[in-house]
Coordinates of C-alpha atoms and ligand atoms in Angstrom, one line a residue:
M1 CA -16.1 -20.3 21.4
S2 CA -12.9 -19.9 19.3
D3 CA -9.5 -18.7 20.4
I4 CA -8.7 -15.0 19.8
I5 CA -6.5 -14.7 16.7
T6 CA -4.4 -11.6 16.1
A7 CA -2.4 -10.7 13.1
I8 CA -0.4 -7.7 11.8
A9 CA 0.1 -6.8 8.1
P10 CA 2.1 -4.3 6.1
V11 CA 1.4 -1.4 3.8
N12 CA 2.6 -1.7 0.2
I13 CA 3.5 1.0 -2.3
A14 CA 3.3 0.2 -6.0
M15 CA 6.1 1.2 -8.4
I16 CA 4.0 -0.1 -11.4
K17 CA 0.5 1.0 -10.6
Y18 CA -2.8 -1.0 -10.7
W19 CA -5.4 1.3 -12.2
G20 CA -8.4 -0.2 -14.0
K21 CA -10.4 -3.4 -13.5
R22 CA -11.5 -6.0 -16.0
D23 CA -14.0 -7.3 -13.5
E24 CA -15.3 -4.9 -10.8
K25 CA -17.0 -7.6 -8.7
L26 CA -14.1 -10.1 -8.5
I27 CA -11.6 -7.2 -8.5
L28 CA -9.6 -8.4 -11.4
P29 CA -7.1 -5.8 -12.8
L30 CA -6.3 -4.9 -16.4
N31 CA -2.5 -5.1 -15.9
D32 CA 0.1 -6.7 -13.7
S33 CA 1.4 -4.4 -10.9
V34 CA 4.6 -4.4 -8.8
S35 CA 5.1 -3.0 -5.3
A36 CA 7.4 -3.0 -2.3
T37 CA 6.1 -4.0 1.1
L38 CA 7.0 -1.7 4.0
D39 CA 8.3 -2.5 7.5
T40 CA 5.5 -3.4 9.9
N41 CA 7.6 -1.9 12.8
V42 CA 6.8 1.5 11.3
M43 CA 3.4 1.1 9.7
C44 CA 1.0 -1.8 10.1
A45 CA -2.6 -2.8 10.5
K46 CA -3.4 -5.1 13.5
T47 CA -6.5 -7.2 13.6
S48 CA -8.0 -9.5 16.2
V49 CA -10.9 -11.9 15.3
C50 CA -13.0 -14.4 17.2
A51 CA -16.1 -16.5 16.6
R52 CA -18.6 -17.2 19.3
P53 CA -22.1 -18.6 19.6
D54 CA -23.2 -15.5 21.6
I55 CA -22.3 -12.9 19.0
L56 CA -25.7 -12.1 17.5
E57 CA -24.5 -10.6 14.2
N58 CA -21.1 -10.3 12.5
E59 CA -19.3 -7.2 13.9
I60 CA -16.4 -5.1 12.8
W61 CA -14.7 -2.3 14.7
L62 CA -12.2 -0.1 12.9
N63 CA -9.9 2.1 15.0
G64 CA -12.3 1.9 17.9
I65 CA -15.5 2.6 16.0
Q66 CA -18.1 0.0 15.1
T67 CA -18.7 0.0 11.3
S68 CA -21.4 -1.7 9.2
F69 CA -20.7 -5.3 8.2
S70 CA -22.9 -4.8 5.1
N71 CA -19.9 -3.9 3.1
Q72 CA -19.9 -6.4 0.2
R73 CA -16.1 -6.7 0.0
L74 CA -15.8 -7.6 3.7
Q75 CA -18.5 -10.2 3.3
N76 CA -16.8 -11.6 0.2
C77 CA -13.6 -12.1 2.2
L78 CA -15.3 -13.8 5.1
N79 CA -17.5 -16.0 2.8
S80 CA -14.5 -17.0 0.6
I81 CA -12.5 -18.2 3.6
K82 CA -15.4 -20.1 5.1
A83 CA -16.1 -21.8 1.7
I84 CA -12.5 -23.0 1.6
A85 CA -12.7 -24.1 5.2
R86 CA -15.8 -26.2 4.3
E87 CA -14.1 -27.6 1.3
Q88 CA -10.9 -28.5 3.2
Q89 CA -13.0 -29.6 6.3
S90 CA -10.4 -27.8 8.3
V91 CA -12.7 -26.9 11.2
N92 CA -16.1 -28.2 12.5
E93 CA -19.4 -26.9 11.1
E94 CA -20.2 -25.4 14.5
L95 CA -17.3 -22.9 14.4
L96 CA -18.3 -22.0 10.9
S97 CA -21.9 -21.3 12.0
W98 CA -20.9 -18.8 14.7
N99 CA -20.7 -15.1 14.0
V100 CA -17.4 -13.2 14.2
R101 CA -16.2 -10.1 15.9
I102 CA -13.4 -8.3 14.1
C103 CA -11.4 -5.5 15.7
S104 CA -8.8 -3.7 13.6
V105 CA -6.5 -0.7 14.2
N106 CA -3.7 1.0 12.2
N107 CA -0.6 2.2 13.9
F108 CA -0.4 5.2 11.5
P109 CA -2.9 8.0 11.1
T110 CA -5.6 7.1 8.6
A111 CA -6.4 10.8 8.3
A112 CA -3.0 11.2 6.6
G113 CA -4.7 9.7 3.5
L114 CA -2.2 6.8 3.4
A115 CA -3.4 3.6 1.8
S116 CA -4.7 1.6 4.8
S117 CA -7.2 -0.7 3.1
A118 CA -4.4 -2.9 1.6
A119 CA -2.8 -3.5 5.0
G120 CA -6.3 -3.9 6.6
Y121 CA -7.6 -6.6 4.2
A122 CA -4.3 -8.4 4.2
C123 CA -4.4 -8.5 8.0
L124 CA -8.1 -9.6 8.1
V125 CA -7.6 -12.5 5.7
T126 CA -4.4 -13.6 7.5
A127 CA -6.3 -13.7 10.9
L128 CA -9.4 -15.4 9.4
A129 CA -7.3 -18.0 7.6
R130 CA -5.8 -18.9 10.9
L131 CA -9.1 -18.9 12.7
Y132 CA -10.6 -21.4 10.2
K133 CA -7.2 -23.2 9.8
V134 CA -7.4 -23.0 6.0
K135 CA -4.3 -23.7 3.9
T136 CA -4.5 -21.6 0.8
D137 CA -2.9 -18.7 -1.1
V138 CA -4.6 -15.9 0.8
S139 CA -3.6 -13.3 -1.8
K140 CA -6.7 -14.1 -3.9
I141 CA -8.9 -13.6 -0.9
A142 CA -7.3 -10.4 0.1
R143 CA -7.8 -9.3 -3.5
V144 CA -11.6 -9.5 -3.2
G145 CA -11.3 -7.0 -0.3
S146 CA -9.2 -4.5 -2.1
G147 CA -7.1 -5.2 -5.2
S148 CA -3.8 -3.8 -3.9
A149 CA -4.3 -5.8 -0.6
C150 CA -3.2 -9.0 -2.4
R151 CA 0.3 -7.5 -2.7
S152 CA 0.5 -6.9 1.1
V153 CA 0.3 -10.7 1.7
Y154 CA 4.0 -11.0 0.9
G155 CA 7.1 -9.1 2.1
G156 CA 9.9 -7.5 0.0
F157 CA 9.1 -6.9 -3.7
V158 CA 5.8 -8.3 -5.0
R159 CA 4.1 -8.8 -8.3
W160 CA 0.3 -9.1 -8.7
H161 CA -0.4 -11.1 -11.8
A162 CA -3.5 -9.8 -13.6
G163 CA -4.3 -13.4 -14.8
V164 CA -6.5 -14.3 -17.7
Q165 CA -9.2 -16.6 -16.1
A166 CA -12.7 -15.2 -15.8
D167 CA -13.1 -16.6 -12.2
G168 CA -9.9 -14.8 -11.1
S169 CA -8.2 -18.0 -10.0
D170 CA -4.9 -16.9 -11.5
S171 CA -5.1 -13.3 -10.4
I172 CA -2.7 -13.7 -7.5
A173 CA 0.4 -12.1 -6.0
T174 CA 3.9 -13.7 -5.9
Q175 CA 7.1 -12.5 -4.3
I176 CA 9.8 -11.2 -6.6
A177 CA 12.5 -11.0 -3.9
D178 CA 12.3 -11.0 -0.1
S179 CA 13.0 -7.9 2.1
S180 CA 16.7 -9.0 2.7
H181 CA 17.5 -9.0 -1.1
W182 CA 18.1 -5.2 -1.4
K183 CA 18.9 -4.3 2.1
E184 CA 20.0 -0.7 1.3
M185 CA 16.6 0.3 -0.1
R186 CA 14.8 3.0 2.0
V187 CA 11.5 4.8 1.7
I188 CA 10.5 8.3 2.8
I189 CA 6.8 9.1 2.7
L190 CA 6.1 12.8 2.5
V191 CA 2.7 13.6 4.0
V192 CA 1.3 16.6 2.3
A193 CA -0.8 19.0 4.4
D194 CA -4.1 18.7 2.5
T195 CA -7.8 18.8 3.3
K196 CA -9.3 18.1 -0.1
K197 CA -11.7 15.2 -0.4
H198 CA -10.3 12.9 -3.0
I199 CA -12.2 10.7 -5.5
S200 CA -12.1 7.1 -4.3
S201 CA -9.9 4.6 -6.2
V202 CA -13.1 2.6 -7.1
K203 CA -14.7 5.6 -8.8
G204 CA -11.5 6.9 -10.4
M205 CA -10.6 3.6 -11.9
S206 CA -14.1 2.9 -13.2
C207 CA -14.1 6.3 -14.9
A208 CA -10.6 5.7 -16.4
V209 CA -11.7 2.4 -17.8
K210 CA -14.8 3.9 -19.4
T211 CA -13.2 7.1 -20.8
S212 CA -9.4 7.1 -21.0
E213 CA -7.8 6.3 -24.4
L214 CA -4.4 6.6 -22.8
L215 CA -5.3 3.8 -20.3
K216 CA -5.7 1.3 -23.3
Y217 CA -2.2 2.1 -24.5
R218 CA -0.8 1.9 -21.0
V219 CA -2.4 -1.5 -20.4
Q220 CA -1.4 -3.0 -23.8
V221 CA 2.1 -1.5 -24.2
C222 CA 3.7 0.4 -21.3
A223 CA 2.7 -1.6 -18.2
P224 CA 3.8 -5.1 -19.5
T225 CA 7.1 -3.7 -20.6
R226 CA 7.7 -1.9 -17.4
V227 CA 6.8 -4.8 -15.2
K228 CA 9.4 -6.9 -17.0
Q229 CA 12.1 -4.2 -16.8
I230 CA 11.5 -3.4 -13.1
C231 CA 11.6 -7.1 -12.1
E232 CA 15.0 -7.4 -13.8
A233 CA 16.1 -4.1 -12.2
I234 CA 15.1 -5.5 -8.8
K235 CA 16.9 -8.8 -9.3
D236 CA 20.1 -6.9 -10.5
K237 CA 19.7 -4.2 -7.8
D238 CA 20.0 -1.6 -10.6
F239 CA 18.7 1.5 -8.8
S240 CA 18.7 4.0 -11.6
T241 CA 16.6 1.7 -13.9
F242 CA 14.3 0.9 -10.9
A243 CA 13.9 4.6 -10.1
E244 CA 13.4 5.8 -13.6
I245 CA 10.6 3.3 -14.3
T246 CA 9.0 4.0 -11.0
M247 CA 8.8 7.8 -11.7
K248 CA 7.6 7.3 -15.3
D249 CA 4.9 4.9 -14.2
S250 CA 3.7 7.3 -11.5
N251 CA 3.6 10.1 -14.0
Q252 CA 1.7 8.0 -16.5
F253 CA -0.8 6.8 -13.9
H254 CA -1.6 10.5 -13.1
A255 CA -1.7 11.3 -16.8
V256 CA -4.4 8.5 -17.2
C257 CA -6.3 10.2 -14.3
L258 CA -6.2 13.5 -16.2
D259 CA -7.2 11.7 -19.4
S260 CA -10.3 10.4 -17.7
Y261 CA -13.5 12.3 -18.3
P262 CA -14.3 14.1 -16.0
P263 CA -10.6 14.2 -14.9
C264 CA -9.4 12.9 -11.6
V265 CA -6.9 15.2 -10.0
Y266 CA -4.9 13.7 -7.1
M267 CA -1.6 15.6 -7.1
T268 CA -1.5 19.1 -5.7
D269 CA 0.9 22.0 -6.3
V270 CA 2.9 20.7 -3.4
S271 CA 3.1 17.2 -5.1
H272 CA 4.4 18.9 -8.2
K273 CA 7.0 20.8 -6.2
I274 CA 8.2 17.5 -4.8
V275 CA 8.6 16.2 -8.4
E276 CA 10.6 19.3 -9.4
V277 CA 12.9 19.0 -6.4
I278 CA 13.7 15.3 -7.0
H279 CA 14.4 15.9 -10.7
K280 CA 16.7 18.9 -9.9
Y281 CA 18.5 16.9 -7.2
N282 CA 19.0 13.9 -9.6
E283 CA 20.3 16.3 -12.2
I284 CA 22.8 17.9 -9.8
C285 CA 24.0 14.5 -8.7
G286 CA 24.4 13.4 -12.4
A287 CA 22.7 10.2 -11.4
V288 CA 19.2 9.0 -10.6
K289 CA 19.4 8.8 -6.8
V290 CA 15.8 9.2 -5.7
A291 CA 12.5 8.1 -7.2
Y292 CA 9.1 9.5 -6.4
T293 CA 5.7 7.8 -6.7
F294 CA 2.2 9.1 -6.0
D295 CA -0.9 7.1 -5.4
A296 CA -4.5 8.4 -5.5
G297 CA -3.7 11.4 -3.3
P298 CA -1.1 14.2 -2.9
N299 CA 1.4 12.3 -0.7
A300 CA 4.7 11.3 -2.2
C301 CA 6.6 8.1 -1.5
L302 CA 10.3 8.3 -2.2
Y303 CA 12.5 5.3 -2.9
L304 CA 16.3 5.8 -2.3
L305 CA 19.3 4.0 -1.0
E306 CA 20.4 4.3 2.6
K307 CA 23.7 6.2 1.7
D308 CA 21.7 9.0 0.2
V309 CA 19.2 9.5 3.0
P310 CA 21.1 12.2 5.0
E311 CA 21.5 14.4 1.9
V312 CA 17.9 13.9 0.8
L313 CA 16.4 14.6 4.3
S314 CA 18.5 17.8 4.4
L315 CA 17.2 18.8 1.0
I316 CA 13.6 18.2 1.9
K317 CA 13.9 20.1 5.2
H318 CA 15.5 23.0 3.3
I319 CA 12.9 23.3 0.5
F320 CA 10.0 22.4 2.8
P321 CA 10.7 24.2 6.1
T322 CA 8.7 23.1 9.1
T323 CA 7.8 24.5 12.5
S324 CA 7.1 21.0 13.8
D325 CA 9.5 19.4 16.3
D326 CA 8.2 15.9 15.4
F327 CA 8.7 16.2 11.7
I328 CA 10.4 12.8 10.9
K329 CA 8.6 9.8 12.2
G330 CA 9.5 6.1 11.8
L331 CA 13.0 4.8 11.8
D332 CA 15.8 6.8 13.5
A333 CA 16.8 9.3 10.9
P334 CA 20.4 10.4 10.4
T335 CA 20.8 13.9 11.8
T336 CA 23.8 15.1 9.6
H337 CA 23.0 18.3 8.0
I338 CA 24.3 18.7 4.5
D339 CA 24.4 22.1 2.9
L340 CA 22.9 21.9 -0.5
V341 CA 21.6 25.4 -0.5
K342 CA 24.0 26.8 -3.0
E343 CA 23.7 23.9 -5.4
I344 CA 19.9 23.5 -5.7
P345 CA 18.4 26.2 -7.8
M346 CA 15.3 26.5 -5.7
N347 CA 14.3 28.7 -2.9
P348 CA 12.7 27.4 0.3
L349 CA 8.9 27.4 0.1
E350 CA 6.5 28.6 2.7
P351 CA 6.7 26.7 6.0
N352 CA 4.5 23.6 6.8
L353 CA 3.5 22.5 3.3
L354 CA 4.4 19.1 4.5
K355 CA 2.8 17.7 7.6
Y356 CA 5.5 15.2 8.4
L357 CA 7.7 12.5 6.9
I358 CA 7.8 8.8 7.6
Y359 CA 11.2 7.3 7.2
T360 CA 11.0 3.5 6.7
K361 CA 12.4 0.5 4.8
L362 CA 11.1 -2.7 3.3
G363 CA 9.8 -5.5 5.5
N364 CA 8.1 -8.9 5.7
G365 CA 4.5 -10.0 5.0
P366 CA 1.7 -10.5 7.6
Q367 CA 2.3 -12.4 10.8
V368 CA 0.0 -14.1 13.3
I369 CA 1.0 -12.7 16.7
T370 CA 1.6 -15.0 19.6
D371 CA 2.5 -12.5 22.2
E372 CA -1.0 -12.2 23.5
S373 CA -1.3 -8.5 22.6
H374 CA -4.8 -9.0 21.3
L375 CA -7.4 -6.3 20.7
L376 CA -10.1 -8.5 22.2
N377 CA -10.1 -10.1 25.7
A378 CA -10.6 -13.8 26.5
Q379 CA -14.4 -13.2 26.4
G380 CA -14.2 -11.8 23.0
N381 CA -14.9 -8.2 24.1
L382 CA -13.1 -5.1 23.0
L383 CA -10.1 -4.1 25.1
Ligands
DP6_401 C1 -3.3 4.1 -6.9 O1 -6.5 -1.3 -4.3 O2 -7.4 0.8 -3.3 O3 -2.8 2.8 -5.0 O4 -9.2 -2.6 -5.8 O5 -10.8 -0.7 -5.8 O6 -9.9 -1.5 -3.6 P1 -9.7 -1.3 -5.1 O7 -8.5 -0.2 -5.3 P2 -7.2 0.0 -4.5 O8 -6.3 0.8 -5.6 C2 -5.0 1.1 -5.4 C3 -4.6 2.1 -6.5 C4 -3.2 2.7 -6.4 C5 -2.2 1.9 -7.2 C6 -1.7 0.6 -6.6 O9 -1.6 0.5 -5.4 O10 -1.3 -0.2 -7.4

C-alpha cells in the first residue's frame, strides 16, 4: 500500500473573471483571468489520498459523505496524473494499478455558497501529484477539474493564460507576484443571507457563450486590456487602478449574465446595496479605497488596504446591523469603532441581511502537510 499523503490548498477570488469556455471538455477559457489567492490559515481545502490493493473501487469522501466517483472531471484529474506518472516512470506499475481513497474537507462552510471547488481540485491534484511522484505543472491538471482551480495552484496574484493550443497545453496559470509583494492587501468576504438555488457556473457560462453578444465584446476588447492594466497595477501597488478595474470587471461579468438568454441573476438586492455603500464610501473619501467583486452568487468579496479596515468594518456593521455575536470570522479584526453615521448618506438596513464576514489576507499556494494530521489512518480508513 502507499503512504497517506495530505495536502491543503487555498481559495482564490478573481479580479478579472473567467466566464465562457472555448472547449467545454478540456475546460479551456475564452479569456485570460487574474485572481488573488487567500490565506489557507483562514480558508482552505484539506485532502488525504492513499492507494491500496484492497480498495475495491476508487472512492471519494467530501466533508464526511461518500460521493460518486463517476464525475468525469474527477476521473480526468486522476487519469491525467497517472498518465504523466507512466510517462515519467515516477512510480511502479503496481501502485498505478491500485484504486485510490480520497477524503477531502473544507474548513469553511460550503453552505455559505463560497467557491470551494477551486480549492478542492487544487488540493486533490497536489496530493495526487505527490502520491505518484510526478514532476509537472499541476495547474493544467487542476484546470480539468474546475477552470478556476488552476489559479489556486499558486499563491499571491495569479494569471490564468487562456492559451491558443487546441489540446490546452498552454492554458496554464502563472504567478504575477507572491503573497509578500503587497503585504497591506486585505480581503473581507460578506456572506449574504440567501437561500436561493443558483445556476451552476457550467450552465451559466455555456448559456452566455451561446447567447450573449456582450460576451464577445468583453472577450475581444475589455478582458485583454484589463488583464494588462491590472498586472501593471499589481506590480506598481497602485490600489486605485487595481480597485477600479476589479469593480468594473465584476459589473461587466454580471452584465454578461443578464445579457444571456434566459438571463442568469446571481446578485441580490443585498448585493446591490453593498455596491451602493462602497461607491458612497469611496466618494466621501475622495479616493478609491475599497473594491467589491461578486462571483456566481450574491456574496461580495472586498479588496482593501489594511489601514482602511477599521473604518470599513465600522461602516459595514453600521449599514448592515447584526444580532450575531460571532459576526466577524477569520483574522483578528480591529475593534476600533469609527463614527461615519453623519457622513454616509444611507440609513442602516434591517438586521441580519449579512450572515457573517470573513476577514482575511493573501496567502501561499498548496502545501503537502508533514505534521501527520491526515484524514485517513495508517490503514487507509477514514478518521
Ligand atoms: C464566476 O471555475 O467554477 O468564479 O470551469 O466550469 O468549473 P468551471 O467553472 P468555475 O467558474 C468560476 C467562475 C467565476 C469567475 C472566476 O473565478 O474567474
